[in-house]
């Protein structure tokens, strides 16, 4: 595992120099399972030692088995988030999910192609030819040596079967349905409804 962390730390340093003029702070890089995203960067510096604090940049263990150019574009995407947070650029809204025009601008100025992705805004980033050229010219287009090969199924919520009960008045036979146990009195006959069917 240390090998894969070292891989991302190396590229973080290279991209920091190339795309941010070395302005990004030292960052803790993690590789954890996040099936619904390629990566994330913490909003604040959440790693702390005696004298310093650090952002966290996570690369999803579930999505490393892609073309390395796309994986590294994800790394750069998350670095843009850290750059924006360090420079007080409000690049996201809607509780941090919507990537706005400021994020798009910062990404495009750093060799990333940006597309809209539904409710997430300008969140889809891909490597441009310039980005791939930079990786190729510097001998950086090396495949990741350690990836998770398990397939992650799409998470879908199983619909909970709702029980339905049919109640009827024993005198006038009017019926009602309810999804829970109820105590009903008929307004016409003043009789208590009885439960007929429970499914």
PDB file of C-alpha atoms in Angstrom:
ATOM      1  CA  UNK A   1       0.000   0.000   0.000  1.00  0.00           C
ATOM      2  CA  UNK A   2       2.851   2.408   0.733  1.00  0.00           C
ATOM      3  CA  UNK A   3       3.905   2.023  -2.916  1.00  0.00           C
ATOM      4  CA  UNK A   4       0.600   3.407  -4.210  1.00  0.00           C
ATOM      5  CA  UNK A   5       0.643   6.287  -1.699  1.00  0.00           C
ATOM      6  CA  UNK A   6       4.219   7.110  -2.777  1.00  0.00           C
ATOM      7  CA  UNK A   7       3.038   7.076  -6.418  1.00  0.00           C
ATOM      8  CA  UNK A   8       0.395   9.733  -5.720  1.00  0.00           C
ATOM      9  CA  UNK A   9       2.679  11.784  -3.480  1.00  0.00           C
ATOM     10  CA  UNK A  10       5.233  11.933  -6.309  1.00  0.00           C
ATOM     11  CA  UNK A  11       2.647  13.143  -8.824  1.00  0.00           C
ATOM     12  CA  UNK A  12       1.188  15.602  -6.324  1.00  0.00           C
ATOM     13  CA  UNK A  13       4.619  17.235  -5.990  1.00  0.00           C
ATOM     14  CA  UNK A  14       5.168  17.308  -9.775  1.00  0.00           C
ATOM     15  CA  UNK A  15       1.729  18.792 -10.474  1.00  0.00           C
ATOM     16  CA  UNK A  16       2.160  21.289  -7.657  1.00  0.00           C
ATOM     17  CA  UNK A  17       5.260  22.672  -9.384  1.00  0.00           C
ATOM     18  CA  UNK A  18       3.880  22.468 -12.940  1.00  0.00           C
ATOM     19  CA  UNK A  19       0.328  23.712 -12.404  1.00  0.00           C
ATOM     20  CA  UNK A  20       0.394  25.666  -9.124  1.00  0.00           C
ATOM     21  CA  UNK A  21       3.938  27.122  -9.023  1.00  0.00           C
ATOM     22  CA  UNK A  22       4.535  25.152  -5.827  1.00  0.00           C
ATOM     23  CA  UNK A  23       1.813  27.082  -3.990  1.00  0.00           C
ATOM     24  CA  UNK A  24      -0.157  24.117  -2.611  1.00  0.00           C
ATOM     25  CA  UNK A  25       0.545  23.120   0.985  1.00  0.00           C
ATOM     26  CA  UNK A  26       1.817  19.681   1.911  1.00  0.00           C
ATOM     27  CA  UNK A  27      -1.216  17.366   1.874  1.00  0.00           C
ATOM     28  CA  UNK A  28      -1.989  13.939   3.346  1.00  0.00           C
ATOM     29  CA  UNK A  29      -2.851  11.562   0.493  1.00  0.00           C
ATOM     30  CA  UNK A  30      -5.019   8.547   1.222  1.00  0.00           C
ATOM     31  CA  UNK A  31      -6.431   5.666  -0.825  1.00  0.00           C
ATOM     32  CA  UNK A  32      -9.781   4.571   0.549  1.00  0.00           C
ATOM     33  CA  UNK A  33     -12.936   2.989  -0.784  1.00  0.00           C
ATOM     34  CA  UNK A  34     -15.352   5.608  -2.149  1.00  0.00           C
ATOM     35  CA  UNK A  35     -17.406   3.740  -4.787  1.00  0.00           C
ATOM     36  CA  UNK A  36     -19.516   6.772  -5.742  1.00  0.00           C
ATOM     37  CA  UNK A  37     -16.622   9.124  -6.526  1.00  0.00           C
ATOM     38  CA  UNK A  38     -13.150   9.047  -8.050  1.00  0.00           C
ATOM     39  CA  UNK A  39     -11.696  11.086  -5.200  1.00  0.00           C
ATOM     40  CA  UNK A  40     -12.225  13.930  -2.772  1.00  0.00           C
ATOM     41  CA  UNK A  41     -10.369  16.702  -0.986  1.00  0.00           C
ATOM     42  CA  UNK A  42     -11.253  17.798   2.529  1.00  0.00           C
ATOM     43  CA  UNK A  43     -12.814  21.216   2.967  1.00  0.00           C
ATOM     44  CA  UNK A  44     -10.503  22.027   5.889  1.00  0.00           C
ATOM     45  CA  UNK A  45      -7.134  20.866   7.170  1.00  0.00           C
ATOM     46  CA  UNK A  46      -8.273  17.810   9.100  1.00  0.00           C
ATOM     47  CA  UNK A  47      -4.955  16.042   9.733  1.00  0.00           C
ATOM     48  CA  UNK A  48      -3.087  17.509  12.697  1.00  0.00           C
ATOM     49  CA  UNK A  49       0.229  16.936  14.406  1.00  0.00           C
ATOM     50  CA  UNK A  50       1.868  18.961  17.166  1.00  0.00           C
ATOM     51  CA  UNK A  51       2.719  21.931  14.977  1.00  0.00           C
ATOM     52  CA  UNK A  52       0.926  21.640  11.616  1.00  0.00           C
ATOM     53  CA  UNK A  53      -2.379  20.918   9.940  1.00  0.00           C
ATOM     54  CA  UNK A  54      -2.965  19.261   6.554  1.00  0.00           C
ATOM     55  CA  UNK A  55      -5.716  18.800   3.980  1.00  0.00           C
ATOM     56  CA  UNK A  56      -6.669  15.259   3.031  1.00  0.00           C
ATOM     57  CA  UNK A  57      -6.773  14.249  -0.627  1.00  0.00           C
ATOM     58  CA  UNK A  58      -8.299  10.830  -1.165  1.00  0.00           C
ATOM     59  CA  UNK A  59      -8.017   8.741  -4.318  1.00  0.00           C
ATOM     60  CA  UNK A  60     -10.772   6.134  -4.530  1.00  0.00           C
ATOM     61  CA  UNK A  61      -9.461   2.577  -4.306  1.00  0.00           C
ATOM     62  CA  UNK A  62     -12.499   1.480  -6.332  1.00  0.00           C
ATOM     63  CA  UNK A  63     -11.541   3.463  -9.454  1.00  0.00           C
ATOM     64  CA  UNK A  64      -7.772   3.102  -9.858  1.00  0.00           C
ATOM     65  CA  UNK A  65      -8.137   0.457 -12.564  1.00  0.00           C
ATOM     66  CA  UNK A  66      -8.614   3.100 -15.296  1.00  0.00           C
ATOM     67  CA  UNK A  67      -6.309   4.666 -17.847  1.00  0.00           C
ATOM     68  CA  UNK A  68      -3.601   6.329 -15.772  1.00  0.00           C
ATOM     69  CA  UNK A  69      -4.188   9.662 -17.530  1.00  0.00           C
ATOM     70  CA  UNK A  70      -7.752   9.709 -16.189  1.00  0.00           C
ATOM     71  CA  UNK A  71      -6.643   8.709 -12.691  1.00  0.00           C
ATOM     72  CA  UNK A  72      -4.057  11.500 -12.663  1.00  0.00           C
ATOM     73  CA  UNK A  73      -6.657  13.939 -14.001  1.00  0.00           C
ATOM     74  CA  UNK A  74      -8.683  13.062 -10.890  1.00  0.00           C
ATOM     75  CA  UNK A  75      -5.648  13.838  -8.737  1.00  0.00           C
ATOM     76  CA  UNK A  76      -5.289  17.219 -10.456  1.00  0.00           C
ATOM     77  CA  UNK A  77      -9.052  17.843 -10.088  1.00  0.00           C
ATOM     78  CA  UNK A  78      -8.762  17.394  -6.309  1.00  0.00           C
ATOM     79  CA  UNK A  79      -5.649  19.580  -6.204  1.00  0.00           C
ATOM     80  CA  UNK A  80      -7.691  22.359  -7.849  1.00  0.00           C
ATOM     81  CA  UNK A  81     -10.160  22.089  -4.954  1.00  0.00           C
ATOM     82  CA  UNK A  82      -7.316  22.547  -2.460  1.00  0.00           C
ATOM     83  CA  UNK A  83      -5.959  25.504  -4.458  1.00  0.00           C
ATOM     84  CA  UNK A  84      -9.391  27.160  -4.381  1.00  0.00           C
ATOM     85  CA  UNK A  85      -9.759  26.598  -0.647  1.00  0.00           C
ATOM     86  CA  UNK A  86      -6.313  28.026   0.034  1.00  0.00           C
ATOM     87  CA  UNK A  87      -7.100  31.091  -2.080  1.00  0.00           C
ATOM     88  CA  UNK A  88     -10.658  31.696  -0.855  1.00  0.00           C
ATOM     89  CA  UNK A  89     -12.234  30.883  -4.222  1.00  0.00           C
ATOM     90  CA  UNK A  90     -15.789  29.571  -3.722  1.00  0.00           C
ATOM     91  CA  UNK A  91     -15.581  26.798  -6.301  1.00  0.00           C
ATOM     92  CA  UNK A  92     -18.497  24.713  -5.009  1.00  0.00           C
ATOM     93  CA  UNK A  93     -22.006  25.382  -3.722  1.00  0.00           C
ATOM     94  CA  UNK A  94     -25.083  23.409  -2.639  1.00  0.00           C
ATOM     95  CA  UNK A  95     -23.320  21.950   0.393  1.00  0.00           C
ATOM     96  CA  UNK A  96     -20.175  21.251  -1.607  1.00  0.00           C
ATOM     97  CA  UNK A  97     -21.734  19.143  -4.373  1.00  0.00           C
ATOM     98  CA  UNK A  98     -22.143  21.649  -7.226  1.00  0.00           C
ATOM     99  CA  UNK A  99     -18.926  22.528  -9.079  1.00  0.00           C
ATOM    100  CA  UNK A 100     -19.421  26.064 -10.375  1.00  0.00           C
ATOM    101  CA  UNK A 101     -17.918  28.255 -13.112  1.00  0.00           C
ATOM    102  CA  UNK A 102     -14.964  29.237 -10.904  1.00  0.00           C
ATOM    103  CA  UNK A 103     -14.003  25.579 -10.542  1.00  0.00           C
ATOM    104  CA  UNK A 104     -14.373  25.110 -14.308  1.00  0.00           C
ATOM    105  CA  UNK A 105     -12.102  28.083 -14.991  1.00  0.00           C
ATOM    106  CA  UNK A 106      -9.388  26.875 -12.594  1.00  0.00           C
ATOM    107  CA  UNK A 107      -9.461  23.366 -14.089  1.00  0.00           C
ATOM    108  CA  UNK A 108      -9.341  24.546 -17.695  1.00  0.00           C
ATOM    109  CA  UNK A 109      -6.331  26.739 -16.930  1.00  0.00           C
ATOM    110  CA  UNK A 110      -4.560  23.549 -15.789  1.00  0.00           C
ATOM    111  CA  UNK A 111      -4.964  21.245 -18.806  1.00  0.00           C
ATOM    112  CA  UNK A 112      -8.234  19.602 -17.748  1.00  0.00           C
ATOM    113  CA  UNK A 113     -11.276  19.294 -20.025  1.00  0.00           C
ATOM    114  CA  UNK A 114     -14.443  20.076 -18.094  1.00  0.00           C
ATOM    115  CA  UNK A 115     -18.037  19.012 -18.773  1.00  0.00           C
ATOM    116  CA  UNK A 116     -21.293  19.466 -16.910  1.00  0.00           C
ATOM    117  CA  UNK A 117     -22.464  16.477 -14.912  1.00  0.00           C
ATOM    118  CA  UNK A 118     -26.117  16.970 -13.962  1.00  0.00           C
ATOM    119  CA  UNK A 119     -26.652  18.069 -10.372  1.00  0.00           C
ATOM    120  CA  UNK A 120     -22.876  18.183  -9.760  1.00  0.00           C
ATOM    121  CA  UNK A 121     -22.292  21.035 -12.200  1.00  0.00           C
ATOM    122  CA  UNK A 122     -18.868  21.337 -13.897  1.00  0.00           C
ATOM    123  CA  UNK A 123     -17.598  18.212 -12.145  1.00  0.00           C
ATOM    124  CA  UNK A 124     -16.590  15.895 -14.998  1.00  0.00           C
ATOM    125  CA  UNK A 125     -12.909  16.409 -15.710  1.00  0.00           C
ATOM    126  CA  UNK A 126     -10.793  14.549 -18.249  1.00  0.00           C
ATOM    127  CA  UNK A 127      -7.191  14.871 -19.365  1.00  0.00           C
ATOM    128  CA  UNK A 128      -6.573  17.166 -22.332  1.00  0.00           C
ATOM    129  CA  UNK A 129      -4.021  16.427 -25.042  1.00  0.00           C
ATOM    130  CA  UNK A 130      -1.713  18.957 -23.353  1.00  0.00           C
ATOM    131  CA  UNK A 131      -1.991  17.078 -20.055  1.00  0.00           C
ATOM    132  CA  UNK A 132      -1.210  13.732 -21.711  1.00  0.00           C
ATOM    133  CA  UNK A 133       1.664  15.366 -23.602  1.00  0.00           C
ATOM    134  CA  UNK A 134       3.103  16.712 -20.333  1.00  0.00           C
ATOM    135  CA  UNK A 135       2.910  13.223 -18.791  1.00  0.00           C
ATOM    136  CA  UNK A 136       4.451  11.594 -21.879  1.00  0.00           C
ATOM    137  CA  UNK A 137       7.280  14.091 -22.344  1.00  0.00           C
ATOM    138  CA  UNK A 138       8.289  13.719 -18.713  1.00  0.00           C
ATOM    139  CA  UNK A 139       8.043   9.908 -18.700  1.00  0.00           C
ATOM    140  CA  UNK A 140       5.170  10.060 -16.245  1.00  0.00           C
ATOM    141  CA  UNK A 141       2.601   7.951 -18.075  1.00  0.00           C
ATOM    142  CA  UNK A 142       3.355   4.860 -15.983  1.00  0.00           C
ATOM    143  CA  UNK A 143       0.517   2.521 -15.145  1.00  0.00           C
ATOM    144  CA  UNK A 144      -0.387   2.154 -11.491  1.00  0.00           C
ATOM    145  CA  UNK A 145       1.241  -1.033 -10.251  1.00  0.00           C
ATOM    146  CA  UNK A 146      -1.318  -1.894  -7.590  1.00  0.00           C
ATOM    147  CA  UNK A 147      -5.076  -1.653  -8.221  1.00  0.00           C
ATOM    148  CA  UNK A 148      -8.203  -3.176  -6.757  1.00  0.00           C
ATOM    149  CA  UNK A 149      -9.786  -5.558  -9.280  1.00  0.00           C
ATOM    150  CA  UNK A 150     -13.118  -6.185  -7.579  1.00  0.00           C
ATOM    151  CA  UNK A 151     -16.101  -4.788  -9.409  1.00  0.00           C
ATOM    152  CA  UNK A 152     -18.260  -2.463  -7.380  1.00  0.00           C
ATOM    153  CA  UNK A 153     -21.956  -3.050  -8.042  1.00  0.00           C
ATOM    154  CA  UNK A 154     -24.221  -0.059  -8.450  1.00  0.00           C
ATOM    155  CA  UNK A 155     -25.765   0.713  -5.099  1.00  0.00           C
ATOM    156  CA  UNK A 156     -29.525   0.714  -5.347  1.00  0.00           C
ATOM    157  CA  UNK A 157     -31.945   1.006  -2.501  1.00  0.00           C
ATOM    158  CA  UNK A 158     -34.180  -2.005  -2.251  1.00  0.00           C
ATOM    159  CA  UNK A 159     -37.781  -0.899  -2.095  1.00  0.00           C
ATOM    160  CA  UNK A 160     -39.242  -1.795   1.246  1.00  0.00           C
ATOM    161  CA  UNK A 161     -42.476  -3.685   0.822  1.00  0.00           C
ATOM    162  CA  UNK A 162     -45.230  -1.728   2.457  1.00  0.00           C
ATOM    163  CA  UNK A 163     -47.916  -3.678   4.241  1.00  0.00           C
ATOM    164  CA  UNK A 164     -51.470  -2.640   3.503  1.00  0.00           C
ATOM    165  CA  UNK A 165     -54.496  -3.327   5.658  1.00  0.00           C
ATOM    166  CA  UNK A 166     -58.147  -3.175   4.616  1.00  0.00           C
ATOM    167  CA  UNK A 167     -60.663  -2.172   7.267  1.00  0.00           C
ATOM    168  CA  UNK A 168     -64.438  -2.378   6.915  1.00  0.00           C
ATOM    169  CA  UNK A 169     -67.457  -1.378   8.947  1.00  0.00           C
ATOM    170  CA  UNK A 170     -69.359  -4.527  10.044  1.00  0.00           C
ATOM    171  CA  UNK A 171     -72.723  -2.769   9.563  1.00  0.00           C
ATOM    172  CA  UNK A 172     -72.570  -0.596   6.394  1.00  0.00           C
ATOM    173  CA  UNK A 173     -69.499  -2.400   4.908  1.00  0.00           C
ATOM    174  CA  UNK A 174     -67.694   0.820   3.915  1.00  0.00           C
ATOM    175  CA  UNK A 175     -63.973   0.187   3.602  1.00  0.00           C
ATOM    176  CA  UNK A 176     -60.727   2.074   4.142  1.00  0.00           C
ATOM    177  CA  UNK A 177     -57.085   1.143   3.659  1.00  0.00           C
ATOM    178  CA  UNK A 178     -54.210   1.918   5.968  1.00  0.00           C
ATOM    179  CA  UNK A 179     -50.475   1.138   6.015  1.00  0.00           C
ATOM    180  CA  UNK A 180     -50.396   0.704   9.779  1.00  0.00           C
ATOM    181  CA  UNK A 181     -52.630  -0.659  12.503  1.00  0.00           C
ATOM    182  CA  UNK A 182     -55.426   1.850  13.189  1.00  0.00           C
ATOM    183  CA  UNK A 183     -58.505   2.058  15.381  1.00  0.00           C
ATOM    184  CA  UNK A 184     -61.363   3.517  13.290  1.00  0.00           C
ATOM    185  CA  UNK A 185     -64.982   4.151  14.169  1.00  0.00           C
ATOM    186  CA  UNK A 186     -67.578   4.508  11.394  1.00  0.00           C
ATOM    187  CA  UNK A 187     -69.056   8.003  11.425  1.00  0.00           C
ATOM    188  CA  UNK A 188     -72.420   6.702  10.169  1.00  0.00           C
ATOM    189  CA  UNK A 189     -72.894   3.540  12.206  1.00  0.00           C
ATOM    190  CA  UNK A 190     -70.634   4.304  15.173  1.00  0.00           C
ATOM    191  CA  UNK A 191     -69.214   0.797  14.885  1.00  0.00           C
ATOM    192  CA  UNK A 192     -65.506  -0.079  15.093  1.00  0.00           C
ATOM    193  CA  UNK A 193     -63.972  -1.020  11.749  1.00  0.00           C
ATOM    194  CA  UNK A 194     -62.495  -4.526  11.577  1.00  0.00           C
ATOM    195  CA  UNK A 195     -59.330  -5.518   9.749  1.00  0.00           C
ATOM    196  CA  UNK A 196     -60.202  -7.742   6.765  1.00  0.00           C
ATOM    197  CA  UNK A 197     -56.967  -8.159   4.830  1.00  0.00           C
ATOM    198  CA  UNK A 198     -53.333  -7.787   5.828  1.00  0.00           C
ATOM    199  CA  UNK A 199     -50.731  -8.159   3.099  1.00  0.00           C
TER     200      UNK A 199
END
